[in-house]
Amino acid sequence: MRVLGVETSCDETGIAVYDTEHGLRAHALHTQAALHQDYGGVVPELASRDHVLRLLPLVDEVLAQARMTRRDVDGIAYTEGPGLIGALLTGATLAKTLAWTLDIPALGVHHLEGHLLAPLLEDPPPAFPFVALIVSGGHSLLMDVAGIGRYTLLGDTLDDAAGEAFDKTAKLLGLGYPGGPALARLAESGDPKAFRFARPLTDRPTLDFSFSGLKTQVLLAAQKAGPERHADVAAGFQAAVVDTLVWKCLRALDQSGRARLVVAGGVGANLRLRAELQAGAARRGAAVYFPRPAFCTDNGAMIALAGALRLAAGEREDACIRATPRRDLATLTPP
Ligand code: KG4
Ligand code: ZN
């Protein structure tokens, strides 16, 4: 099956074609970062309007890249949620109407299922079962994954998501929006031991996360130290988040008895996190799987893949156009 994937949950328009026999055929992404920069965050109405403008040209671009026409598409997968309601509706409407005109099925995909299956786009793909760490701008989750649609929540964020903590900390260091990657770059030139920030909730057996308190510690340290030491502050913050995530992942592997760890979501692109997880898991004889950095952040390929696996297994839905801004991953069922 050749499945067109459509991702519009937030501020990137992502389109891709995934072929269940030959793998990923083509993908393209339009990021709205420049559009929202002046506002310090995503403006939902601007995001929706931009998706409307970008969607069809990107579909044409991806089909041309894959040397296909619309008639060669066997199914369409779109992000149904979670995400911004207006942004979700643009992708859902495109997917459902295009599928209607082509007389092919369209299927809504859970955005986080897309993230957690993204490592299956790589070679070698992880085998089920595994533990998944999803760390994005909106979520920090540890899930036990027995198979597609067989998800058990192990740990959740009590306040800020990991990516949100990166973005908010970047903002208070004057690094703009979205600040996560900029903060990670600044941290490279700092000393991670110069400031010692707390590793939240690592002194308790829970697999939940809490990152909001760190921000305050960083703010106080940054004010006291002055701008010339911001690189050290950034390095100290990044080390605290990474240590906390690594500690929780290793504990989740121990508790679940799984031998494989999958890392996904935007913060999965963080180089220090990738290195430390690799080292920590190796010490326990466990394997870690990451998507390439471009498939850690939002993209159409992960939605095409997740939808293709479900469509190929025979899953279908009616022609209603659906967008679900809040959606619990653990309520999903196998195809
Ligand atoms: O998965 P994603 O693209 O969007 C959501 O579904 O939320 O994740 C975006 C998040 C942002 O908070 C961004 O700052 C963070 O991922 N991020 C990073 C890095 N690259 C992206 N955080 C830390 N280090 C990075 N290299
Ligand atoms: Zn995402």
Coordinates of N, CA, C and O in Angstrom, one line a residue, residues 166 180-181 184-185 188 238 242 266-278 290 293 296:
F166 N 12.8 23.2 27.9 CA 13.9 23.7 27.0 C 13.5 25.1 26.4 O 14.3 26.1 26.5
G180 N 14.6 25.5 22.1 CA 15.3 24.3 22.5 C 16.6 24.0 21.7 O 17.6 23.8 22.4
P181 N 16.6 24.0 20.4 CA 17.8 23.8 19.7 C 18.9 24.8 19.9 O 20.1 24.5 20.1
A184 N 20.5 24.1 23.3 CA 21.3 23.0 23.2 C 22.7 23.4 22.6 O 23.7 22.9 23.0
R185 N 22.6 24.3 21.6 CA 23.9 24.8 20.9 C 24.7 25.6 21.9 O 25.9 25.4 22.0
E188 N 26.7 23.6 24.4 CA 27.9 22.9 24.0 C 29.2 23.7 24.4 O 30.2 23.1 24.6
Q238 N 20.8 21.7 30.7 CA 20.7 20.6 29.8 C 21.1 19.3 30.5 O 20.5 18.3 30.4
V242 N 18.8 16.0 31.0 CA 19.3 14.8 30.4 C 19.5 13.7 31.4 O 19.0 12.6 31.3
G266 N 10.7 15.8 19.6 CA 11.7 16.8 19.3 C 12.9 16.8 20.2 O 14.1 16.9 19.7
V267 N 12.8 16.5 21.5 CA 14.0 16.6 22.4 C 14.9 15.3 22.1 O 16.0 15.3 22.5
G268 N 14.3 14.3 21.4 CA 15.1 13.2 21.0 C 16.2 13.6 20.1 O 17.2 12.8 19.8
A269 N 16.1 14.8 19.5 CA 17.2 15.2 18.6 C 18.4 15.8 19.4 O 19.5 16.0 18.8
N270 N 18.2 15.9 20.7 CA 19.3 16.5 21.5 C 20.5 15.5 21.6 O 20.4 14.4 22.0
L271 N 21.7 16.0 21.2 CA 22.9 15.2 21.1 C 23.3 14.6 22.4 O 23.7 13.5 22.5
R272 N 23.3 15.4 23.4 CA 23.7 14.9 24.8 C 22.8 13.8 25.2 O 23.3 12.8 25.8
L273 N 21.5 14.0 25.0 CA 20.5 13.0 25.5 C 20.8 11.7 24.7 O 20.8 10.6 25.3
R274 N 21.1 11.8 23.4 CA 21.3 10.6 22.6 C 22.6 9.8 23.1 O 22.6 8.6 23.3
A275 N 23.7 10.6 23.4 CA 24.9 10.0 23.8 C 24.8 9.3 25.2 O 25.2 8.2 25.4
E276 N 24.1 10.1 26.1 CA 24.0 9.5 27.5 C 23.1 8.3 27.5 O 23.3 7.4 28.3
L277 N 22.0 8.3 26.7 CA 21.1 7.2 26.7 C 21.8 5.9 26.2 O 21.7 4.8 26.7
Q278 N 22.6 6.2 25.1 CA 23.3 5.1 24.4 C 24.3 4.5 25.4 O 24.3 3.2 25.6
F290 N 16.8 5.5 17.9 CA 16.3 6.8 17.7 C 15.9 7.0 16.2 O 16.6 6.4 15.4
P293 N 17.4 12.8 13.4 CA 16.9 14.1 14.0 C 15.7 14.7 13.3 O 14.8 15.2 14.0
C296 N 12.7 13.1 14.5 CA 12.3 13.3 15.9 C 11.3 14.4 16.1 O 10.3 14.3 16.8

